[in-house]
PDB file of C-alpha atoms in Angstrom:
ATOM      1  CA  MET A  24       4.383  23.372 -15.906  1.00 84.00           C
ATOM      2  CA  PHE A  25       1.135  21.457 -16.041  1.00 93.00           C
ATOM      3  CA  CYS A  26      -2.199  22.565 -14.583  1.00 92.00           C
ATOM      4  CA  VAL A  27      -5.002  20.881 -12.666  1.00 94.00           C
ATOM      5  CA  GLY A  28      -7.139  18.973 -15.167  1.00 93.00           C
ATOM      6  CA  ASP A  29      -4.279  18.346 -17.634  1.00 95.00           C
ATOM      7  CA  MET A  30      -3.952  14.794 -18.955  1.00 96.00           C
ATOM      8  CA  ILE A  31      -0.333  13.688 -18.726  1.00 95.00           C
ATOM      9  CA  ALA A  32       1.621  10.481 -19.199  1.00 94.00           C
ATOM     10  CA  HIS A  33       4.207   9.119 -16.768  1.00 92.00           C
ATOM     11  CA  PRO A  34       6.598   6.687 -18.520  1.00 92.00           C
ATOM     12  CA  MET A  35       6.333   3.960 -15.878  1.00 90.00           C
ATOM     13  CA  HIS A  36       2.779   4.443 -14.577  1.00 90.00           C
ATOM     14  CA  GLY A  37       0.794   5.455 -17.642  1.00 91.00           C
ATOM     15  CA  ALA A  38      -1.582   8.326 -18.253  1.00 93.00           C
ATOM     16  CA  GLY A  39      -3.749  10.154 -15.779  1.00 94.00           C
ATOM     17  CA  ILE A  40      -5.391  13.437 -14.940  1.00 94.00           C
ATOM     18  CA  ILE A  41      -3.845  15.976 -12.581  1.00 95.00           C
ATOM     19  CA  ASP A  42      -6.279  16.244  -9.663  1.00 94.00           C
ATOM     20  CA  SER A  43      -4.319  18.840  -7.740  1.00 94.00           C
ATOM     21  CA  ILE A  44      -0.932  20.377  -7.113  1.00 94.00           C
ATOM     22  CA  GLU A  45       0.016  20.050  -3.463  1.00 93.00           C
ATOM     23  CA  GLU A  46       2.918  21.015  -1.268  1.00 92.00           C
ATOM     24  CA  LYS A  47       4.202  18.060   0.759  1.00 91.00           C
ATOM     25  CA  ARG A  48       7.072  17.621   3.176  1.00 89.00           C
ATOM     26  CA  MET A  49       9.076  14.429   2.645  1.00 85.00           C
ATOM     27  CA  ASN A  50      12.505  13.528   3.986  1.00 86.00           C
ATOM     28  CA  GLY A  51      12.853  17.009   5.471  1.00 88.00           C
ATOM     29  CA  CYS A  52      12.204  18.708   2.115  1.00 88.00           C
ATOM     30  CA  THR A  53       9.108  20.641   1.142  1.00 91.00           C
ATOM     31  CA  ARG A  54       8.204  20.274  -2.527  1.00 92.00           C
ATOM     32  CA  GLN A  55       5.258  20.701  -4.825  1.00 94.00           C
ATOM     33  CA  TYR A  56       3.748  17.548  -6.298  1.00 94.00           C
ATOM     34  CA  TYR A  57       1.313  16.815  -9.064  1.00 94.00           C
ATOM     35  CA  ILE A  58      -1.350  14.483  -7.730  1.00 94.00           C
ATOM     36  CA  LEU A  59      -2.077  12.274 -10.739  1.00 93.00           C
ATOM     37  CA  ARG A  60      -5.253  10.152 -10.757  1.00 93.00           C
ATOM     38  CA  MET A  61      -5.038   7.130 -13.048  1.00 88.00           C
ATOM     39  CA  PRO A  62      -8.178   6.162 -15.026  1.00 78.00           C
ATOM     40  CA  ALA A  63      -7.960   2.431 -14.328  1.00 71.00           C
ATOM     41  CA  GLY A  64      -7.785   1.063 -10.822  1.00 72.00           C
ATOM     42  CA  GLY A  65      -8.036   4.453  -9.118  1.00 79.00           C
ATOM     43  CA  MET A  66      -4.303   4.586  -8.417  1.00 86.00           C
ATOM     44  CA  VAL A  67      -2.873   7.966  -7.392  1.00 90.00           C
ATOM     45  CA  VAL A  68       0.715   8.949  -8.236  1.00 90.00           C
ATOM     46  CA  MET A  69       2.599  11.875  -6.714  1.00 92.00           C
ATOM     47  CA  ILE A  70       5.125  13.450  -9.092  1.00 92.00           C
ATOM     48  CA  PRO A  71       7.522  16.188  -7.945  1.00 92.00           C
ATOM     49  CA  THR A  72       6.789  19.212 -10.163  1.00 92.00           C
ATOM     50  CA  GLU A  73      10.476  20.059 -10.573  1.00 92.00           C
ATOM     51  CA  ASN A  74      11.415  16.595 -11.888  1.00 87.00           C
ATOM     52  CA  THR A  75       8.798  16.099 -14.581  1.00 91.00           C
ATOM     53  CA  GLU A  76      11.153  16.716 -17.490  1.00 90.00           C
ATOM     54  CA  GLN A  77      13.879  14.337 -16.276  1.00 90.00           C
ATOM     55  CA  ILE A  78      11.293  11.679 -15.430  1.00 90.00           C
ATOM     56  CA  GLY A  79       9.819  12.001 -18.926  1.00 90.00           C
ATOM     57  CA  VAL A  80       6.345  13.215 -17.976  1.00 93.00           C
ATOM     58  CA  ARG A  81       4.547  14.688 -21.002  1.00 94.00           C
ATOM     59  CA  LYS A  82       1.102  15.605 -22.294  1.00 95.00           C
ATOM     60  CA  ILE A  83      -0.809  12.600 -23.641  1.00 94.00           C
ATOM     61  CA  VAL A  84      -0.953  11.962 -27.369  1.00 94.00           C
ATOM     62  CA  GLY A  85      -3.835  13.385 -29.353  1.00 94.00           C
ATOM     63  CA  SER A  86      -6.740  11.363 -30.659  1.00 93.00           C
ATOM     64  CA  ASP A  87      -5.301  11.250 -34.205  1.00 95.00           C
ATOM     65  CA  GLU A  88      -1.917  10.048 -32.904  1.00 94.00           C
ATOM     66  CA  ALA A  89      -3.658   7.326 -30.881  1.00 94.00           C
ATOM     67  CA  ASP A  90      -5.549   6.217 -34.010  1.00 93.00           C
ATOM     68  CA  ALA A  91      -2.316   6.148 -36.028  1.00 94.00           C
ATOM     69  CA  LEU A  92      -0.589   4.112 -33.325  1.00 93.00           C
ATOM     70  CA  MET A  93      -3.407   1.561 -33.139  1.00 93.00           C
ATOM     71  CA  ALA A  94      -3.418   1.284 -36.943  1.00 92.00           C
ATOM     72  CA  SER A  95       0.369   0.704 -36.991  1.00 92.00           C
ATOM     73  CA  ILE A  96       0.395  -2.113 -34.408  1.00 91.00           C
ATOM     74  CA  PRO A  97      -0.320  -4.974 -36.858  1.00 90.00           C
ATOM     75  CA  ASP A  98       2.681  -3.869 -38.978  1.00 91.00           C
ATOM     76  CA  ILE A  99       5.169  -3.644 -36.097  1.00 88.00           C
ATOM     77  CA  VAL A 100       7.985  -6.130 -36.605  1.00 87.00           C
ATOM     78  CA  VAL A 101       9.659  -7.004 -33.324  1.00 85.00           C
ATOM     79  CA  GLU A 102      12.957  -8.806 -33.045  1.00 84.00           C
ATOM     80  CA  MET A 103      13.931  -9.845 -29.560  1.00 79.00           C
ATOM     81  CA  THR A 104      17.133 -11.414 -28.418  1.00 82.00           C
ATOM     82  CA  SER A 105      16.917 -14.903 -26.972  1.00 83.00           C
ATOM     83  CA  ASN A 106      18.997 -13.789 -23.955  1.00 84.00           C
ATOM     84  CA  TRP A 107      16.398 -13.155 -21.209  1.00 86.00           C
ATOM     85  CA  ASN A 108      18.494 -10.613 -19.303  1.00 87.00           C
ATOM     86  CA  ARG A 109      19.333  -8.523 -22.380  1.00 91.00           C
ATOM     87  CA  ARG A 110      15.746  -8.713 -23.657  1.00 91.00           C
ATOM     88  CA  TYR A 111      14.420  -7.545 -20.276  1.00 92.00           C
ATOM     89  CA  ARG A 112      16.850  -4.587 -20.165  1.00 93.00           C
ATOM     90  CA  GLU A 113      16.029  -3.555 -23.746  1.00 94.00           C
ATOM     91  CA  ASN A 114      12.311  -3.702 -23.049  1.00 94.00           C
ATOM     92  CA  MET A 115      12.734  -1.728 -19.809  1.00 94.00           C
ATOM     93  CA  GLN A 116      14.624   0.991 -21.722  1.00 94.00           C
ATOM     94  CA  LYS A 117      11.775   1.182 -24.234  1.00 94.00           C
ATOM     95  CA  LEU A 118       9.229   1.560 -21.429  1.00 93.00           C
ATOM     96  CA  LYS A 119      11.280   4.242 -19.671  1.00 92.00           C
ATOM     97  CA  SER A 120      11.576   6.203 -22.920  1.00 91.00           C
ATOM     98  CA  GLY A 121       7.941   7.240 -22.569  1.00 87.00           C
ATOM     99  CA  ASP A 122       7.445   6.791 -26.326  1.00 92.00           C
ATOM    100  CA  LEU A 123       4.057   5.163 -26.826  1.00 93.00           C
ATOM    101  CA  PHE A 124       5.190   3.434 -30.037  1.00 94.00           C
ATOM    102  CA  GLU A 125       8.081   1.833 -28.118  1.00 94.00           C
ATOM    103  CA  VAL A 126       5.625   0.668 -25.455  1.00 95.00           C
ATOM    104  CA  ALA A 127       3.483  -0.871 -28.216  1.00 94.00           C
ATOM    105  CA  CYS A 128       6.603  -2.673 -29.494  1.00 94.00           C
ATOM    106  CA  VAL A 129       7.203  -4.130 -26.023  1.00 95.00           C
ATOM    107  CA  VAL A 130       3.571  -5.271 -25.765  1.00 95.00           C
ATOM    108  CA  LYS A 131       3.598  -6.875 -29.208  1.00 94.00           C
ATOM    109  CA  GLY A 132       7.005  -8.491 -28.702  1.00 93.00           C
ATOM    110  CA  LEU A 133       6.163  -9.979 -25.315  1.00 94.00           C
ATOM    111  CA  MET A 134       2.756 -11.198 -26.484  1.00 92.00           C
ATOM    112  CA  SER A 135       4.385 -12.907 -29.478  1.00 90.00           C
ATOM    113  CA  ARG A 136       7.007 -14.471 -27.241  1.00 91.00           C
ATOM    114  CA  ASP A 137       4.314 -15.648 -24.833  1.00 90.00           C
ATOM    115  CA  VAL A 138       2.541 -17.489 -27.676  1.00 88.00           C
ATOM    116  CA  GLU A 139       5.783 -19.024 -28.980  1.00 87.00           C
ATOM    117  CA  LYS A 140       7.706 -19.940 -25.836  1.00 87.00           C
ATOM    118  CA  GLY A 141       5.923 -18.542 -22.792  1.00 87.00           C
ATOM    119  CA  LEU A 142       7.107 -15.771 -20.493  1.00 88.00           C
ATOM    120  CA  SER A 143       8.978 -15.761 -17.236  1.00 89.00           C
ATOM    121  CA  THR A 144       7.276 -14.187 -14.220  1.00 91.00           C
ATOM    122  CA  GLY A 145       9.323 -10.984 -14.679  1.00 91.00           C
ATOM    123  CA  GLU A 146       8.384 -10.666 -18.331  1.00 93.00           C
ATOM    124  CA  ARG A 147       4.743 -11.448 -17.579  1.00 94.00           C
ATOM    125  CA  LYS A 148       4.708  -8.551 -15.086  1.00 95.00           C
ATOM    126  CA  MET A 149       6.428  -6.327 -17.639  1.00 95.00           C
ATOM    127  CA  LEU A 150       3.815  -7.235 -20.279  1.00 95.00           C
ATOM    128  CA  HIS A 151       1.024  -6.374 -17.842  1.00 94.00           C
ATOM    129  CA  SER A 152       2.642  -3.014 -17.000  1.00 93.00           C
ATOM    130  CA  ALA A 153       3.345  -2.153 -20.643  1.00 95.00           C
ATOM    131  CA  LYS A 154      -0.219  -2.995 -21.610  1.00 94.00           C
ATOM    132  CA  GLN A 155      -1.583  -0.802 -18.792  1.00 93.00           C
ATOM    133  CA  ILE A 156       0.654   2.110 -19.838  1.00 93.00           C
ATOM    134  CA  LEU A 157      -0.505   1.811 -23.445  1.00 94.00           C
ATOM    135  CA  LEU A 158      -4.182   1.357 -22.620  1.00 94.00           C
ATOM    136  CA  SER A 159      -4.333   4.169 -20.045  1.00 93.00           C
ATOM    137  CA  GLU A 160      -3.088   6.745 -22.527  1.00 93.00           C
ATOM    138  CA  ILE A 161      -5.345   5.630 -25.371  1.00 94.00           C
ATOM    139  CA  VAL A 162      -8.367   5.540 -23.019  1.00 93.00           C
ATOM    140  CA  LEU A 163      -7.812   9.192 -22.073  1.00 93.00           C
ATOM    141  CA  SER A 164      -6.846  10.292 -25.570  1.00 94.00           C
ATOM    142  CA  LYS A 165      -9.826   8.686 -27.299  1.00 92.00           C
ATOM    143  CA  LYS A 166     -12.277   9.183 -24.396  1.00 91.00           C
ATOM    144  CA  LEU A 167     -13.335   5.545 -24.663  1.00 89.00           C
ATOM    145  CA  SER A 168     -13.909   2.869 -22.044  1.00 88.00           C
ATOM    146  CA  TYR A 169     -11.008   0.747 -20.882  1.00 89.00           C
ATOM    147  CA  GLU A 170     -12.760  -2.393 -22.132  1.00 90.00           C
ATOM    148  CA  GLU A 171     -13.323  -0.975 -25.614  1.00 93.00           C
ATOM    149  CA  VAL A 172      -9.693   0.105 -25.997  1.00 91.00           C
ATOM    150  CA  GLU A 173      -8.467  -3.253 -24.682  1.00 91.00           C
ATOM    151  CA  SER A 174     -10.684  -5.042 -27.200  1.00 92.00           C
ATOM    152  CA  ARG A 175      -9.318  -2.895 -30.047  1.00 91.00           C
ATOM    153  CA  LEU A 176      -5.744  -3.500 -28.891  1.00 90.00           C
ATOM    154  CA  ASN A 177      -6.272  -7.262 -28.723  1.00 88.00           C
ATOM    155  CA  ALA A 178      -7.760  -7.206 -32.241  1.00 89.00           C
ATOM    156  CA  ALA A 179      -4.764  -5.213 -33.522  1.00 87.00           C
ATOM    157  CA  LEU A 180      -2.360  -7.680 -31.916  1.00 83.00           C
ATOM    158  CA  ALA A 181      -4.160 -10.778 -33.249  1.00 79.00           C
TER     159      ALA A 181
END
């Protein structure tokens, strides 16, 4: 179980800080929820405390792991299928895995594809989400500004 103040990562929303643990009644059921405040945009996510493991919620990576990930981005080799539907499903699976390296692979692959052939609206949204997930965790891990981390990521992807 996580505590108030813990920095955690949600596979589909990114990293945030637990503001509180509250009991809420929804659909006739009373449950405890982590109230997760996201660093960028001020979004708040409610996560049922009993489902965190199945959802894939975890503590954020450490500063050294974030450095290693950023250093590895230029060397990531991404091969994507030309079939849009299959590529979208594969990328969605990588995002849902909660593995930050897999998220980086999605970001790099979609950015490369965007340069080569352009992206569909669905893939453009996916790229935006994947980038936010990646950036949010590195921002909290490294205790840097969003802009600085985004600049470093763009340099690593160039």
